[in-house]
Coordinates of C-alpha atoms in Angstrom, one line a residue:
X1404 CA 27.1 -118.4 -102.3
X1405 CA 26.7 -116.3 -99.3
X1406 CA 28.2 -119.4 -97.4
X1407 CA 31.1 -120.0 -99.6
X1408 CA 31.8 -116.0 -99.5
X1409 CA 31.6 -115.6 -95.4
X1410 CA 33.9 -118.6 -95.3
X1411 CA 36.3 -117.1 -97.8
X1412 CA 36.0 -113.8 -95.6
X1413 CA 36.6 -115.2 -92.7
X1414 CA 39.7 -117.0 -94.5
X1415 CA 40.9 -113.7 -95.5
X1416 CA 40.9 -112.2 -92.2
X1417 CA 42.8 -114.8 -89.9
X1418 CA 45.1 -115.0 -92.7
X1419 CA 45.6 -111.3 -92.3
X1420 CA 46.0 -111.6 -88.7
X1421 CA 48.7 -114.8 -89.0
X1422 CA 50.5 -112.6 -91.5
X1423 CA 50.1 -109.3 -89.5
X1424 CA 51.7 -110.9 -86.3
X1425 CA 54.5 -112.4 -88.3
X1426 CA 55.5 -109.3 -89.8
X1427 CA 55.5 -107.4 -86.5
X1428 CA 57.0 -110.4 -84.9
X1429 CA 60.0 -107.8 -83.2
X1430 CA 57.9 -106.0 -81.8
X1431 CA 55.1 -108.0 -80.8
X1432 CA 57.0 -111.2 -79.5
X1433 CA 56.7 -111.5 -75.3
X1434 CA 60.5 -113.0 -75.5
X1435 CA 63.2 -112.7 -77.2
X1436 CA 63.1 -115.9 -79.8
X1437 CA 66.9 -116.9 -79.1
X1438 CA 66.7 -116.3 -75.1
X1439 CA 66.8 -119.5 -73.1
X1440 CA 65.3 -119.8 -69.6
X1441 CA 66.8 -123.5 -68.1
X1442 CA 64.8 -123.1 -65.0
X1443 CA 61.3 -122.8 -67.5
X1444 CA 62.4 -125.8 -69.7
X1445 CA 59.2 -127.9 -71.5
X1446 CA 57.0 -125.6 -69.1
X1447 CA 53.5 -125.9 -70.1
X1448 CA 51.0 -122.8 -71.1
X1449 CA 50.7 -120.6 -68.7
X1450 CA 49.9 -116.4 -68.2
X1451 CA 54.2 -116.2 -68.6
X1452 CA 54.3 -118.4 -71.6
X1453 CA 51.1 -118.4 -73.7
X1454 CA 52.3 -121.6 -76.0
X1455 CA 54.7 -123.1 -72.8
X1456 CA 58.3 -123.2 -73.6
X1457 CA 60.6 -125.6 -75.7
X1458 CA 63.4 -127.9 -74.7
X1459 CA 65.8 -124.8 -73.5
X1460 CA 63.6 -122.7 -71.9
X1461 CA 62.7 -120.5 -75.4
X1462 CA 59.2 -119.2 -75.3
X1463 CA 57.4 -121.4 -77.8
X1464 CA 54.7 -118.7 -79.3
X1465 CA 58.1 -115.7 -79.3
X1466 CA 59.4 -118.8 -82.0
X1467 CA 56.5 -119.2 -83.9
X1468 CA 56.2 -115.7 -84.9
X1469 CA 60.0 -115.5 -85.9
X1470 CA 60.0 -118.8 -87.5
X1471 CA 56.9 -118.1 -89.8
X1472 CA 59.0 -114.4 -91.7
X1473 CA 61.3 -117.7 -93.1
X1474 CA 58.6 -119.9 -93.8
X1475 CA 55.9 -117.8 -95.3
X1476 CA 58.6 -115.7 -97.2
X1477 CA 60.5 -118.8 -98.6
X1478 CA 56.5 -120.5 -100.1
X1479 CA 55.5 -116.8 -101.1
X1480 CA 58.4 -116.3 -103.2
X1481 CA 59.0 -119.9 -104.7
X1482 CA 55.1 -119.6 -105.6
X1483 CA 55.6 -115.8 -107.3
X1484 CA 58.8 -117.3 -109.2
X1485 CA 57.7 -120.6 -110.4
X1486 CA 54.3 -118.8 -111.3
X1487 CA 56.0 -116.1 -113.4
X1488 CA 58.5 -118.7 -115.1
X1489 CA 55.5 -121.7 -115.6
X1490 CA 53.3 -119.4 -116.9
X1491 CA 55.7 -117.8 -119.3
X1492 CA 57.3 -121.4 -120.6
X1493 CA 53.9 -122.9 -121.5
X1494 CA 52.5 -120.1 -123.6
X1495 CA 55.9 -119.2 -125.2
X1496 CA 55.5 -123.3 -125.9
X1497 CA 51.8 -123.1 -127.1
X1498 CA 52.8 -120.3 -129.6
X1499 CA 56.2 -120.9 -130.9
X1500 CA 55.5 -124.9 -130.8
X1501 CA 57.9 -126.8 -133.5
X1502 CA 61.1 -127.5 -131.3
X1503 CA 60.3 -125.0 -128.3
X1504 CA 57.3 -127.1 -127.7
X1505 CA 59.3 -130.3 -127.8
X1506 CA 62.5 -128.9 -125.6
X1507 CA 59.5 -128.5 -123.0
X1508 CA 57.7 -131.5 -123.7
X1509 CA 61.2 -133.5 -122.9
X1510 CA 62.2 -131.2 -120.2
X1511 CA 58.8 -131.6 -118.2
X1512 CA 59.2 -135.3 -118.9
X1513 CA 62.3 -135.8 -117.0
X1514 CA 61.4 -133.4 -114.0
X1515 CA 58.1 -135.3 -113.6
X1516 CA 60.1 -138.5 -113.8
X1517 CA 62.3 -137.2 -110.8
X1518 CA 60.4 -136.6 -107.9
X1519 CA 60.2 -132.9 -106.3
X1520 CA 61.7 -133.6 -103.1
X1521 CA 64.7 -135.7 -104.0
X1522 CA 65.6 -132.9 -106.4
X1523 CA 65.3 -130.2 -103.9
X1524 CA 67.3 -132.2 -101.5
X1525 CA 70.0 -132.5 -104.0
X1526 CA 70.0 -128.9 -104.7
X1527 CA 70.6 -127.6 -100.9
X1528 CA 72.4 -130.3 -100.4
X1529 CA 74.8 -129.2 -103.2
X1530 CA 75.0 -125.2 -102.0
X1531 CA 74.5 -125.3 -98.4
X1532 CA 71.4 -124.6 -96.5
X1533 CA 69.9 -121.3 -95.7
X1534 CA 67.3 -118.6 -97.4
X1535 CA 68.3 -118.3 -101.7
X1536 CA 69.4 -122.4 -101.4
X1537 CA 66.0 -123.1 -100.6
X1538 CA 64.3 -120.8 -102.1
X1539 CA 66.1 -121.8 -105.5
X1540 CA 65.5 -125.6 -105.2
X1541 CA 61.7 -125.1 -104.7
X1542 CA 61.9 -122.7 -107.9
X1543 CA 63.8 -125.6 -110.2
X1544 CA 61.2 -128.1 -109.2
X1545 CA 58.0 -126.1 -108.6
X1546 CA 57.7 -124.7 -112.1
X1547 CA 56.3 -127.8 -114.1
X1548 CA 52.5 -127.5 -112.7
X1549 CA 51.9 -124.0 -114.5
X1550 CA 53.9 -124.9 -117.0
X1551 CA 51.8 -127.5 -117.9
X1552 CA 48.7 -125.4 -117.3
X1553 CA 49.3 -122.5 -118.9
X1554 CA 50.5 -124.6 -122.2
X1555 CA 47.1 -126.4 -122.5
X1556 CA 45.2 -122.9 -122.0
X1557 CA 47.1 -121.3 -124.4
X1558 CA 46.5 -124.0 -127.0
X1559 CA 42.8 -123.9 -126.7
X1560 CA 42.6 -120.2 -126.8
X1561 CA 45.2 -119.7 -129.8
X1562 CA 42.9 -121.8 -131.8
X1563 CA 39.7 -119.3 -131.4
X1564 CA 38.7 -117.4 -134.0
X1565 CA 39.2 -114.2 -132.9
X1566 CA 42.7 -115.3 -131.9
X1567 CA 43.2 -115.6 -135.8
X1568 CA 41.2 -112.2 -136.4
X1569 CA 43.7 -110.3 -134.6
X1570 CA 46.7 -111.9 -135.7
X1571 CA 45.2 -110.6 -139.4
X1572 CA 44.8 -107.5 -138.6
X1573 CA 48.3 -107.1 -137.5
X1574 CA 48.1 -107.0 -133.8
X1575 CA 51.7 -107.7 -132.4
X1576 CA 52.2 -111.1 -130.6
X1577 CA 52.6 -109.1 -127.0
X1578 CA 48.9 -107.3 -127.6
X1579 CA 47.9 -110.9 -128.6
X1580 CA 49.0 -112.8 -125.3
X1581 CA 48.2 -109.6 -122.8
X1582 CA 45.0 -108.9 -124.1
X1583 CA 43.6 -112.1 -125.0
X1584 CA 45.4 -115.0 -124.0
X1585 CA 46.4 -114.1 -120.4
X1586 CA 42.5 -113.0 -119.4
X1587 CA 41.6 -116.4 -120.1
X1588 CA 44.5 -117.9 -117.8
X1589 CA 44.0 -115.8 -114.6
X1590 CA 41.2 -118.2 -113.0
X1591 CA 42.9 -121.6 -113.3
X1592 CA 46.4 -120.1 -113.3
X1593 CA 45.1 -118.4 -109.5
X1594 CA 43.6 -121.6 -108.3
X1595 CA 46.8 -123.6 -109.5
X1596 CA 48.7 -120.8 -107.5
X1597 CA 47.0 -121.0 -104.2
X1598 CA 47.2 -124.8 -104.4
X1599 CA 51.2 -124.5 -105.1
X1600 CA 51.4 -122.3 -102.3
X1601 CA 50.2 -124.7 -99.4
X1602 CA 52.4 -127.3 -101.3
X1603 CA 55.6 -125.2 -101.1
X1604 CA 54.8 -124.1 -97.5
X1605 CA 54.9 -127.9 -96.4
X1606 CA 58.0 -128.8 -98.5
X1607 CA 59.5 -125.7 -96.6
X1608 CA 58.4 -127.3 -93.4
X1609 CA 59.8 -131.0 -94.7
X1610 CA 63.2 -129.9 -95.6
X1611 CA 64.0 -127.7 -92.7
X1612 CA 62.2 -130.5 -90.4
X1613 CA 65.5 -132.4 -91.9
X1614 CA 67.5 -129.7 -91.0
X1615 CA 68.1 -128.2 -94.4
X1616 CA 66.5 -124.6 -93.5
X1617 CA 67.7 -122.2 -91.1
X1618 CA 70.4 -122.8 -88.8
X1619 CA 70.3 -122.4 -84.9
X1620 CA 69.6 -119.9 -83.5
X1621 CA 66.8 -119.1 -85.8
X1622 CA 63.9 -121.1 -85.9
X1623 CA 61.4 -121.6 -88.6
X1624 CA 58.6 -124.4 -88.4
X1625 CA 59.6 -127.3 -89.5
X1626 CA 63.0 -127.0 -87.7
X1627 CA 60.8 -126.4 -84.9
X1628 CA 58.8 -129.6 -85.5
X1629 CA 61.8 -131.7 -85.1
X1630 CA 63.5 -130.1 -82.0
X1631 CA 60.0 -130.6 -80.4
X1632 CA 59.7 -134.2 -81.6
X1633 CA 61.8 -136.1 -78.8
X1634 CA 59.6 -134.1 -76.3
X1635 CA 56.2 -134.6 -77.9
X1636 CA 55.0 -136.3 -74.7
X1637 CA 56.1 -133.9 -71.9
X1638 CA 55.6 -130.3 -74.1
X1639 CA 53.1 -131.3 -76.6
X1640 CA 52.8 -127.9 -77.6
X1641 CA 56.0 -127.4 -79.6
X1642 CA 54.6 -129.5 -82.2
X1643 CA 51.2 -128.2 -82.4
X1644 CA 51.9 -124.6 -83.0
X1645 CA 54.1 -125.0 -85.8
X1646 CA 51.7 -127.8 -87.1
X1647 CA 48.5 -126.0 -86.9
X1648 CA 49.4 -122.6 -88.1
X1649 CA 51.0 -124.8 -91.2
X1650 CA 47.9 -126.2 -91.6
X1651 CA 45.8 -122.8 -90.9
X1652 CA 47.8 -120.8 -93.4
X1653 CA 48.0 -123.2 -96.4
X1654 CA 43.9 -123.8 -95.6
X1655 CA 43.0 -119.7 -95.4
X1656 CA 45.4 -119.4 -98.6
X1657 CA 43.3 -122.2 -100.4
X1658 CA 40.0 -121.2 -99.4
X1659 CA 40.8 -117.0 -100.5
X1660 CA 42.4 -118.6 -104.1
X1661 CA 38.9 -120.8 -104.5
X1662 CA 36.8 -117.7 -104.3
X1663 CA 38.7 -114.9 -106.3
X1664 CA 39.6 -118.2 -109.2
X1665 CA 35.5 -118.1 -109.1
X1666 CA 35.4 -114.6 -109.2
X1667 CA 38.2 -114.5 -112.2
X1668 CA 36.0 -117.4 -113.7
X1669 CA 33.0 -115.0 -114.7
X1670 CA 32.2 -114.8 -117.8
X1671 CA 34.4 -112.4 -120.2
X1672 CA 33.0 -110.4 -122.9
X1673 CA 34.2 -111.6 -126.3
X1674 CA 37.5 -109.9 -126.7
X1675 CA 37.3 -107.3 -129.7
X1676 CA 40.0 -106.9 -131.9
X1677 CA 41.6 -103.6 -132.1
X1678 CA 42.5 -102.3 -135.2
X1679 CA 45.6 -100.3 -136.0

């Protein structure tokens, strides 16, 4: 326990730090992200140029910082969103059922039958790339997961006694799903969350890596990933920024998600029903 909770802590607080830096990113960057230096071109790390310098002369680490307010703002969101909207189609399912549980049941069907990435693909291909077209193609396909999650939950804990007890006693639906249904829902609903999150921060890498995120001159990471590509062997650097804090981010986010779904996990008190 103590092992589990120092490594969550420690988690938390590079997490904290990658997110601090990113948000001061103007103010703390060495370089202007856009400026290019020809003469410093692929130059290695060095007291100038902490992370060496891309293709154009562009100080590598001055990039990472900008490029990770688009990345980290575009899997936040699309996580927040298709939490909210999962969440709130599978219990409206679970407690309407008849043909709102069917319209999802077929719905999830086809969107599982089509796979994530070719729909988001379609989607910015269709309205052009940048910020909302991204963020909105991640939201149409990212949904499903909780969807699915928070339907099965729902139907276990609708069929619970006092479930029954305080629909009797007149309680409104809303007290009903606040007070008793969504308590039950926050651990696995969290853990789902934090999964979904390092899932959506990859696709945003994969689809701007294919040039289907920010447009020159801003960078984010995956666009970064593939300018570095053709110069992996000279300037190894430019990928392994981008790369690790990807992989640092979506690992601190996991880890932090395991322990508080643990912590949300305890067990609850029997929810009493409150009478009118």
């Amino acid at each position: 326990m103590r092992k589990w909770l120092n490594t969550s802590t420690v988690a938390g607080a590079v997490l904290a730090l990658i997110v601090a830096c990113v948000v001061l990113s103007p103010w703390i960057s060495p370089y202007p992200p856009a400026d290019q230096n020809l003469t410093a071109r692929l130059a290695p790390p060095s007291a100038a140029h902490w992370l060496g310098t891309d293709n154009l002369g562009r100080d590598t680490l001055s990039r990472v910082l900008e490029g990770g307010r688009f990345s980290m703002s575009v899997a936040a969101l699309a996580t927040v969103l298709t939490c909210v909207f999962g969440v709130a189609v599978g219990i409206l399912s679970a407690r309407r059922r008849g043909w709102v549980d069917e319209l999802f049941t077929r719905t999830n069907d086809v969107l599982l039958a089509l796979p994530e990435m070719v729909v988001a693909l379609f989607i910015v291909a269709a309205l052009g790339t940048g910020f909302w077209p991204l963020l909105l193609a991640l939201a149409v396909t990212g949904w499903t997961p909780f969807a699915r999650l928070a339907r099965t939950l729902a139907y276990d804990v609708s069929a619970r006694g006092y479930i029954e007890a305080a629909r009797v006693v007149g309680c409104p639906p809303s007290f009903i799903i606040f007070r008793h249904i969504l308590p039950h829902l926050a651990a696995p609903i969290l853990g789902q969350a934090t999964l979904r999150f390092g899932h959506l921060l990859i696709s945003v890498g994969a689809l701007s890596y294919l040039g289907l995120g920010v447009q020159p001159p801003q960078s984010d990471w995956g666009s970064m990933l593939a300018a570095a590509q053709p110069f992996a062997e000279r300037a190894p650097m430019g990928i392994l920024a981008p790369g690790l804090v990807i992989f640092i981010v979506a690992l601190c986010v996991t880890l932090i998600g395991q322990r508080a779904a643990h912590l949300a996990a305890a067990p609850l008190l029997m929810p009493q029903v409150i009478k009118k």
